[in-house]
PDB file of C-alpha atoms in Angstrom:
ATOM      1  CA  MET A   1      17.142  -3.379  68.433  1.00  0.00           C
ATOM      2  CA  PHE A   2      15.026  -5.934  70.430  1.00  0.00           C
ATOM      3  CA  ILE A   3      16.828  -7.105  73.572  1.00  0.00           C
ATOM      4  CA  PHE A   4      16.144 -10.809  74.531  1.00  0.00           C
ATOM      5  CA  THR A   5      15.704 -11.194  78.223  1.00  0.00           C
ATOM      6  CA  LYS A   6      14.509 -14.264  80.146  1.00  0.00           C
ATOM      7  CA  LYS A   7      11.293 -12.467  80.758  1.00  0.00           C
ATOM      8  CA  SER A   8      10.651 -11.538  77.100  1.00  0.00           C
ATOM      9  CA  ILE A   9      11.605 -15.255  75.985  1.00  0.00           C
ATOM     10  CA  THR A  10       9.154 -16.469  78.476  1.00  0.00           C
ATOM     11  CA  PHE A  11       6.492 -14.225  77.263  1.00  0.00           C
ATOM     12  CA  SER A  12       7.226 -14.997  73.610  1.00  0.00           C
ATOM     13  CA  CYS A  13       6.987 -18.694  74.246  1.00  0.00           C
ATOM     14  CA  VAL A  14       3.609 -18.244  75.778  1.00  0.00           C
ATOM     15  CA  ILE A  15       2.430 -16.251  72.868  1.00  0.00           C
ATOM     16  CA  VAL A  16       3.641 -18.915  70.394  1.00  0.00           C
ATOM     17  CA  ALA A  17       2.098 -21.667  72.567  1.00  0.00           C
ATOM     18  CA  VAL A  18      -1.152 -19.946  72.381  1.00  0.00           C
ATOM     19  CA  ILE A  19      -0.985 -19.289  68.476  1.00  0.00           C
ATOM     20  CA  VAL A  20      -0.123 -22.914  67.899  1.00  0.00           C
ATOM     21  CA  SER A  21      -2.930 -24.083  70.132  1.00  0.00           C
ATOM     22  CA  LEU A  22      -5.384 -21.838  68.404  1.00  0.00           C
ATOM     23  CA  ALA A  23      -4.257 -22.970  64.916  1.00  0.00           C
ATOM     24  CA  SER A  24      -4.485 -26.564  65.992  1.00  0.00           C
ATOM     25  CA  THR A  25      -7.982 -26.018  67.453  1.00  0.00           C
ATOM     26  CA  CYS A  26      -9.141 -24.325  64.271  1.00  0.00           C
ATOM     27  CA  PHE A  27      -7.711 -27.063  62.066  1.00  0.00           C
ATOM     28  CA  PHE A  28      -9.352 -29.682  64.244  1.00  0.00           C
ATOM     29  CA  MET A  29     -12.629 -27.876  64.201  1.00  0.00           C
ATOM     30  CA  THR A  30     -12.515 -27.339  60.536  1.00  0.00           C
ATOM     31  CA  LYS A  31     -11.997 -31.022  59.985  1.00  0.00           C
ATOM     32  CA  GLN A  32     -14.475 -32.269  62.684  1.00  0.00           C
ATOM     33  CA  GLU A  33     -17.291 -29.799  62.493  1.00  0.00           C
ATOM     34  CA  ASN A  34     -19.815 -29.093  59.658  1.00  0.00           C
ATOM     35  CA  PHE A  35     -19.490 -25.443  59.291  1.00  0.00           C
ATOM     36  CA  CYS A  36     -22.205 -23.912  57.098  1.00  0.00           C
ATOM     37  CA  VAL A  37     -20.945 -22.478  53.945  1.00  0.00           C
ATOM     38  CA  GLY A  38     -24.239 -20.995  52.907  1.00  0.00           C
ATOM     39  CA  THR A  39     -27.890 -21.525  53.236  1.00  0.00           C
ATOM     40  CA  ILE A  40     -29.930 -22.666  50.172  1.00  0.00           C
ATOM     41  CA  VAL A  41     -33.586 -23.258  49.863  1.00  0.00           C
ATOM     42  CA  ILE A  42     -34.780 -26.217  47.846  1.00  0.00           C
ATOM     43  CA  ASP A  43     -38.423 -26.028  46.873  1.00  0.00           C
ATOM     44  CA  ALA A  44     -39.839 -29.292  45.533  1.00  0.00           C
ATOM     45  CA  GLY A  45     -42.847 -28.028  43.398  1.00  0.00           C
ATOM     46  CA  HIS A  46     -46.450 -29.030  44.068  1.00  0.00           C
ATOM     47  CA  GLY A  47     -47.328 -31.902  46.487  1.00  0.00           C
ATOM     48  CA  GLY A  48     -50.484 -33.414  48.187  1.00  0.00           C
ATOM     49  CA  TRP A  49     -53.568 -32.550  46.432  1.00  0.00           C
ATOM     50  CA  ASP A  50     -51.623 -30.515  43.867  1.00  0.00           C
ATOM     51  CA  GLY A  51     -49.870 -33.151  41.861  1.00  0.00           C
ATOM     52  CA  GLY A  52     -48.755 -30.818  39.161  1.00  0.00           C
ATOM     53  CA  CYS A  53     -48.535 -31.979  35.560  1.00  0.00           C
ATOM     54  CA  VAL A  54     -49.166 -35.551  34.656  1.00  0.00           C
ATOM     55  CA  GLY A  55     -47.014 -37.451  32.025  1.00  0.00           C
ATOM     56  CA  ILE A  56     -48.359 -39.316  29.113  1.00  0.00           C
ATOM     57  CA  ASN A  57     -47.751 -42.604  30.955  1.00  0.00           C
ATOM     58  CA  GLY A  58     -49.094 -41.342  34.353  1.00  0.00           C
ATOM     59  CA  THR A  59     -45.892 -39.832  35.937  1.00  0.00           C
ATOM     60  CA  ILE A  60     -46.852 -37.315  38.500  1.00  0.00           C
ATOM     61  CA  GLU A  61     -44.777 -34.117  38.734  1.00  0.00           C
ATOM     62  CA  ALA A  62     -44.924 -33.770  42.543  1.00  0.00           C
ATOM     63  CA  ASP A  63     -43.467 -37.194  43.030  1.00  0.00           C
ATOM     64  CA  VAL A  64     -40.570 -36.569  40.824  1.00  0.00           C
ATOM     65  CA  THR A  65     -39.776 -33.067  42.186  1.00  0.00           C
ATOM     66  CA  LEU A  66     -39.619 -34.397  45.775  1.00  0.00           C
ATOM     67  CA  GLU A  67     -37.246 -37.214  44.847  1.00  0.00           C
ATOM     68  CA  ILE A  68     -34.929 -34.989  43.009  1.00  0.00           C
ATOM     69  CA  ALA A  69     -34.959 -32.315  45.642  1.00  0.00           C
ATOM     70  CA  LYS A  70     -34.157 -34.799  48.343  1.00  0.00           C
ATOM     71  CA  LEU A  71     -31.188 -36.062  46.274  1.00  0.00           C
ATOM     72  CA  ILE A  72     -29.905 -32.531  45.923  1.00  0.00           C
ATOM     73  CA  GLU A  73     -30.347 -31.833  49.631  1.00  0.00           C
ATOM     74  CA  LYS A  74     -28.446 -34.859  50.694  1.00  0.00           C
ATOM     75  CA  LYS A  75     -25.507 -34.032  48.263  1.00  0.00           C
ATOM     76  CA  LEU A  76     -25.310 -30.363  49.206  1.00  0.00           C
ATOM     77  CA  LYS A  77     -25.474 -31.178  53.069  1.00  0.00           C
ATOM     78  CA  LYS A  78     -22.174 -33.253  52.392  1.00  0.00           C
ATOM     79  CA  GLN A  79     -20.789 -30.149  51.155  1.00  0.00           C
ATOM     80  CA  ASN A  80     -21.717 -28.268  54.279  1.00  0.00           C
ATOM     81  CA  PHE A  81     -24.400 -26.245  52.979  1.00  0.00           C
ATOM     82  CA  GLU A  82     -27.460 -25.656  55.130  1.00  0.00           C
ATOM     83  CA  ILE A  83     -30.509 -26.634  53.405  1.00  0.00           C
ATOM     84  CA  ILE A  84     -33.969 -25.584  54.015  1.00  0.00           C
ATOM     85  CA  MET A  85     -36.765 -27.540  52.275  1.00  0.00           C
ATOM     86  CA  THR A  86     -40.123 -26.146  51.644  1.00  0.00           C
ATOM     87  CA  ARG A  87     -41.516 -29.676  51.845  1.00  0.00           C
ATOM     88  CA  GLU A  88     -40.181 -33.098  52.704  1.00  0.00           C
ATOM     89  CA  LYS A  89     -43.128 -35.428  51.974  1.00  0.00           C
ATOM     90  CA  ASP A  90     -45.966 -35.543  49.711  1.00  0.00           C
ATOM     91  CA  GLU A  91     -48.077 -32.764  51.057  1.00  0.00           C
ATOM     92  CA  ALA A  92     -49.186 -29.257  49.991  1.00  0.00           C
ATOM     93  CA  LEU A  93     -48.495 -26.441  52.329  1.00  0.00           C
ATOM     94  CA  GLY A  94     -52.044 -24.926  51.921  1.00  0.00           C
ATOM     95  CA  GLU A  95     -55.655 -25.877  51.217  1.00  0.00           C
ATOM     96  CA  LYS A  96     -55.547 -23.778  47.943  1.00  0.00           C
ATOM     97  CA  LYS A  97     -52.797 -22.826  45.509  1.00  0.00           C
ATOM     98  CA  LEU A  98     -52.516 -19.314  46.784  1.00  0.00           C
ATOM     99  CA  SER A  99     -52.087 -20.208  50.397  1.00  0.00           C
ATOM    100  CA  ASP A 100     -49.625 -22.925  49.444  1.00  0.00           C
ATOM    101  CA  MET A 101     -47.474 -20.453  47.596  1.00  0.00           C
ATOM    102  CA  LYS A 102     -47.669 -18.007  50.409  1.00  0.00           C
ATOM    103  CA  GLU A 103     -46.406 -20.579  52.880  1.00  0.00           C
ATOM    104  CA  ARG A 104     -43.424 -21.398  50.493  1.00  0.00           C
ATOM    105  CA  ALA A 105     -42.710 -17.767  50.393  1.00  0.00           C
ATOM    106  CA  LYS A 106     -42.771 -17.539  54.044  1.00  0.00           C
ATOM    107  CA  ILE A 107     -40.149 -20.336  54.341  1.00  0.00           C
ATOM    108  CA  ILE A 108     -37.986 -18.706  51.842  1.00  0.00           C
ATOM    109  CA  GLN A 109     -38.184 -15.190  53.429  1.00  0.00           C
ATOM    110  CA  GLU A 110     -37.385 -16.585  56.957  1.00  0.00           C
ATOM    111  CA  ALA A 111     -34.395 -18.784  55.724  1.00  0.00           C
ATOM    112  CA  ASN A 112     -32.295 -15.822  55.038  1.00  0.00           C
ATOM    113  CA  ALA A 113     -30.744 -17.876  52.243  1.00  0.00           C
ATOM    114  CA  SER A 114     -28.015 -17.249  49.763  1.00  0.00           C
ATOM    115  CA  ALA A 115     -30.061 -18.716  46.914  1.00  0.00           C
ATOM    116  CA  VAL A 116     -33.322 -20.500  46.027  1.00  0.00           C
ATOM    117  CA  ILE A 117     -33.886 -23.427  43.765  1.00  0.00           C
ATOM    118  CA  SER A 118     -37.326 -24.476  42.895  1.00  0.00           C
ATOM    119  CA  ILE A 119     -37.526 -28.057  41.274  1.00  0.00           C
ATOM    120  CA  HIS A 120     -40.281 -28.629  38.609  1.00  0.00           C
ATOM    121  CA  VAL A 121     -40.989 -30.773  35.639  1.00  0.00           C
ATOM    122  CA  ASN A 122     -42.206 -29.243  32.401  1.00  0.00           C
ATOM    123  CA  LYS A 123     -45.008 -30.110  30.024  1.00  0.00           C
ATOM    124  CA  TYR A 124     -45.461 -28.644  26.584  1.00  0.00           C
ATOM    125  CA  SER A 125     -47.899 -29.030  23.629  1.00  0.00           C
ATOM    126  CA  ASN A 126     -44.954 -29.884  21.324  1.00  0.00           C
ATOM    127  CA  ALA A 127     -43.984 -33.476  22.433  1.00  0.00           C
ATOM    128  CA  GLN A 128     -40.614 -33.180  20.738  1.00  0.00           C
ATOM    129  CA  ARG A 129     -39.395 -30.607  23.393  1.00  0.00           C
ATOM    130  CA  ARG A 130     -37.056 -32.285  25.813  1.00  0.00           C
ATOM    131  CA  GLY A 131     -34.131 -31.538  28.259  1.00  0.00           C
ATOM    132  CA  VAL A 132     -33.603 -29.765  31.466  1.00  0.00           C
ATOM    133  CA  GLN A 133     -34.169 -25.890  31.389  1.00  0.00           C
ATOM    134  CA  VAL A 134     -33.695 -23.199  33.792  1.00  0.00           C
ATOM    135  CA  PHE A 135     -35.808 -20.100  34.358  1.00  0.00           C
ATOM    136  CA  TYR A 136     -35.261 -16.943  36.419  1.00  0.00           C
ATOM    137  CA  ASP A 137     -37.537 -13.946  37.186  1.00  0.00           C
ATOM    138  CA  ASP A 138     -37.728 -10.669  35.189  1.00  0.00           C
ATOM    139  CA  THR A 139     -35.966  -8.645  37.987  1.00  0.00           C
ATOM    140  CA  ASN A 140     -32.825 -10.267  36.696  1.00  0.00           C
ATOM    141  CA  ILE A 141     -31.568 -11.029  40.185  1.00  0.00           C
ATOM    142  CA  GLY A 142     -31.024 -14.640  39.313  1.00  0.00           C
ATOM    143  CA  LYS A 143     -29.985 -14.226  35.728  1.00  0.00           C
ATOM    144  CA  GLU A 144     -26.331 -15.020  36.307  1.00  0.00           C
ATOM    145  CA  PHE A 145     -27.176 -17.951  38.640  1.00  0.00           C
ATOM    146  CA  ALA A 146     -29.583 -19.237  35.966  1.00  0.00           C
ATOM    147  CA  TYR A 147     -27.045 -18.863  33.183  1.00  0.00           C
ATOM    148  CA  LEU A 148     -24.254 -20.620  34.976  1.00  0.00           C
ATOM    149  CA  MET A 149     -26.701 -23.413  36.011  1.00  0.00           C
ATOM    150  CA  GLN A 150     -27.917 -23.868  32.496  1.00  0.00           C
ATOM    151  CA  GLN A 151     -24.407 -23.927  31.128  1.00  0.00           C
ATOM    152  CA  GLY A 152     -23.350 -26.635  33.696  1.00  0.00           C
ATOM    153  CA  LEU A 153     -26.540 -28.744  32.761  1.00  0.00           C
ATOM    154  CA  ASN A 154     -25.990 -28.297  28.991  1.00  0.00           C
ATOM    155  CA  VAL A 155     -22.352 -29.286  29.041  1.00  0.00           C
ATOM    156  CA  HIS A 156     -22.548 -32.067  31.725  1.00  0.00           C
ATOM    157  CA  PHE A 157     -26.048 -33.487  31.570  1.00  0.00           C
ATOM    158  CA  ASN A 158     -28.353 -32.389  28.646  1.00  0.00           C
ATOM    159  CA  LYS A 159     -25.698 -33.309  25.967  1.00  0.00           C
ATOM    160  CA  LYS A 160     -25.604 -36.943  27.370  1.00  0.00           C
ATOM    161  CA  TYR A 161     -29.152 -37.469  27.952  1.00  0.00           C
ATOM    162  CA  SER A 162     -30.990 -35.645  25.316  1.00  0.00           C
ATOM    163  CA  GLY A 163     -28.480 -34.667  22.759  1.00  0.00           C
ATOM    164  CA  LYS A 164     -29.092 -30.918  23.417  1.00  0.00           C
ATOM    165  CA  ASP A 165     -26.288 -28.644  24.720  1.00  0.00           C
ATOM    166  CA  ASN A 166     -27.832 -25.317  23.560  1.00  0.00           C
ATOM    167  CA  LEU A 167     -30.794 -24.796  25.820  1.00  0.00           C
ATOM    168  CA  GLU A 168     -30.980 -21.248  27.044  1.00  0.00           C
ATOM    169  CA  CYS A 169     -32.264 -20.054  30.445  1.00  0.00           C
ATOM    170  CA  LEU A 170     -35.238 -18.016  30.161  1.00  0.00           C
ATOM    171  CA  PRO A 171     -36.875 -15.064  32.177  1.00  0.00           C
ATOM    172  CA  GLY A 172     -40.353 -14.715  33.194  1.00  0.00           C
ATOM    173  CA  ASP A 173     -42.634 -13.439  35.868  1.00  0.00           C
ATOM    174  CA  TYR A 174     -42.570 -16.227  38.453  1.00  0.00           C
ATOM    175  CA  TYR A 175     -43.838 -15.883  41.958  1.00  0.00           C
ATOM    176  CA  ILE A 176     -41.565 -18.365  43.649  1.00  0.00           C
ATOM    177  CA  THR A 177     -38.412 -16.604  42.300  1.00  0.00           C
ATOM    178  CA  LYS A 178     -39.474 -13.225  43.740  1.00  0.00           C
ATOM    179  CA  CYS A 179     -40.053 -14.153  47.310  1.00  0.00           C
ATOM    180  CA  ALA A 180     -36.556 -12.967  48.427  1.00  0.00           C
ATOM    181  CA  LEU A 181     -33.923 -10.521  47.018  1.00  0.00           C
ATOM    182  CA  VAL A 182     -31.399 -13.408  46.314  1.00  0.00           C
ATOM    183  CA  PRO A 183     -30.607 -15.388  43.187  1.00  0.00           C
ATOM    184  CA  SER A 184     -33.555 -17.566  42.707  1.00  0.00           C
ATOM    185  CA  ILE A 185     -34.167 -20.047  39.940  1.00  0.00           C
ATOM    186  CA  ILE A 186     -36.671 -22.744  38.609  1.00  0.00           C
ATOM    187  CA  ILE A 187     -35.091 -25.995  37.291  1.00  0.00           C
ATOM    188  CA  GLU A 188     -37.475 -27.829  34.921  1.00  0.00           C
ATOM    189  CA  CYS A 189     -36.013 -31.223  35.084  1.00  0.00           C
ATOM    190  CA  GLY A 190     -37.396 -32.549  31.869  1.00  0.00           C
ATOM    191  CA  PHE A 191     -40.594 -32.738  29.791  1.00  0.00           C
ATOM    192  CA  LEU A 192     -43.418 -35.130  30.941  1.00  0.00           C
ATOM    193  CA  SER A 193     -44.876 -34.553  27.469  1.00  0.00           C
ATOM    194  CA  ASN A 194     -41.925 -36.153  25.872  1.00  0.00           C
ATOM    195  CA  GLN A 195     -42.008 -39.939  25.962  1.00  0.00           C
ATOM    196  CA  GLU A 196     -38.114 -40.362  26.287  1.00  0.00           C
ATOM    197  CA  ASP A 197     -37.953 -37.698  29.058  1.00  0.00           C
ATOM    198  CA  GLU A 198     -40.732 -39.262  31.026  1.00  0.00           C
ATOM    199  CA  LYS A 199     -38.910 -42.588  30.892  1.00  0.00           C
ATOM    200  CA  LEU A 200     -35.795 -40.900  32.109  1.00  0.00           C
ATOM    201  CA  LEU A 201     -37.615 -39.016  34.904  1.00  0.00           C
ATOM    202  CA  ASN A 202     -38.440 -42.474  36.302  1.00  0.00           C
ATOM    203  CA  ASN A 203     -35.030 -43.772  35.974  1.00  0.00           C
ATOM    204  CA  LYS A 204     -32.816 -43.847  39.159  1.00  0.00           C
ATOM    205  CA  GLN A 205     -29.578 -43.145  37.420  1.00  0.00           C
ATOM    206  CA  TYR A 206     -31.028 -40.109  35.540  1.00  0.00           C
ATOM    207  CA  LYS A 207     -32.121 -38.449  38.834  1.00  0.00           C
ATOM    208  CA  GLU A 208     -28.843 -39.375  40.529  1.00  0.00           C
ATOM    209  CA  ASP A 209     -26.875 -37.815  37.784  1.00  0.00           C
ATOM    210  CA  LEU A 210     -29.020 -34.715  37.506  1.00  0.00           C
ATOM    211  CA  SER A 211     -28.786 -34.084  41.218  1.00  0.00           C
ATOM    212  CA  SER A 212     -25.038 -34.459  41.069  1.00  0.00           C
ATOM    213  CA  CYS A 213     -24.675 -32.008  38.080  1.00  0.00           C
ATOM    214  CA  ILE A 214     -26.843 -29.498  40.059  1.00  0.00           C
ATOM    215  CA  GLU A 215     -24.667 -29.996  43.236  1.00  0.00           C
ATOM    216  CA  ASN A 216     -21.452 -29.663  41.274  1.00  0.00           C
ATOM    217  CA  THR A 217     -22.672 -26.487  39.612  1.00  0.00           C
ATOM    218  CA  ILE A 218     -23.752 -24.887  42.994  1.00  0.00           C
ATOM    219  CA  CYS A 219     -20.380 -25.774  44.358  1.00  0.00           C
ATOM    220  CA  SER A 220     -18.614 -24.219  41.614  1.00  0.00           C
ATOM    221  CA  ILE A 221     -20.454 -21.127  41.893  1.00  0.00           C
ATOM    222  CA  PHE A 222     -20.647 -20.678  45.772  1.00  0.00           C
ATOM    223  CA  LEU A 223     -17.425 -22.237  46.781  1.00  0.00           C
ATOM    224  CA  HIS A 224     -14.969 -21.230  44.135  1.00  0.00           C
ATOM    225  CA  ASP A 225     -13.502 -18.374  46.253  1.00  0.00           C
ATOM    226  CA  SER A 226     -13.035 -20.617  49.381  1.00  0.00           C
ATOM    227  CA  VAL A 227     -11.108 -23.593  47.695  1.00  0.00           C
TER     228      VAL A 227
END
């Protein structure tokens, strides 16, 4: 049996006061401070002298990828993710393709990130191909991430904009997704070889909706355990 004495009551009150104080502090900090819930690298494909593919009406891939990457960055920062961008303006990271890719790899490796997303725009010989498609490397480290991202895009984006809700994420030997042993994917944001997709890639609302869909899918994957 615990005997309550003046001394023990005083000590207990002190302990309670400390606990309440800490709890209040933690609550205040949680509300006031932007605690990082994970680091994600966003790679805006191409840039500078490397414009990437060009649409049938002159749209340059590098311009589109940077704009979409910045929209995703802005949205994820509001969700308290730490975002590392491989580029934030129209520039290449090297004088040649190999040096450019090595610089991107260095950024990814030094970021100690939870995931990597590389933003690109597709081009294909069949002009009927369209929609947003996800790719991952053949090590399968990013397979689940790619699958969940593709499902989110199919249901909440592709169906609305291209009428396609059955696109599949595909594996391949991609340098950018093998830079770190974390889930890494490439998101091809549409086909510049398709006239309708090219129009959409120049549409502000399309890019806004696409970045929101990517943001929401990332949050559902990385934050579901912390809700």
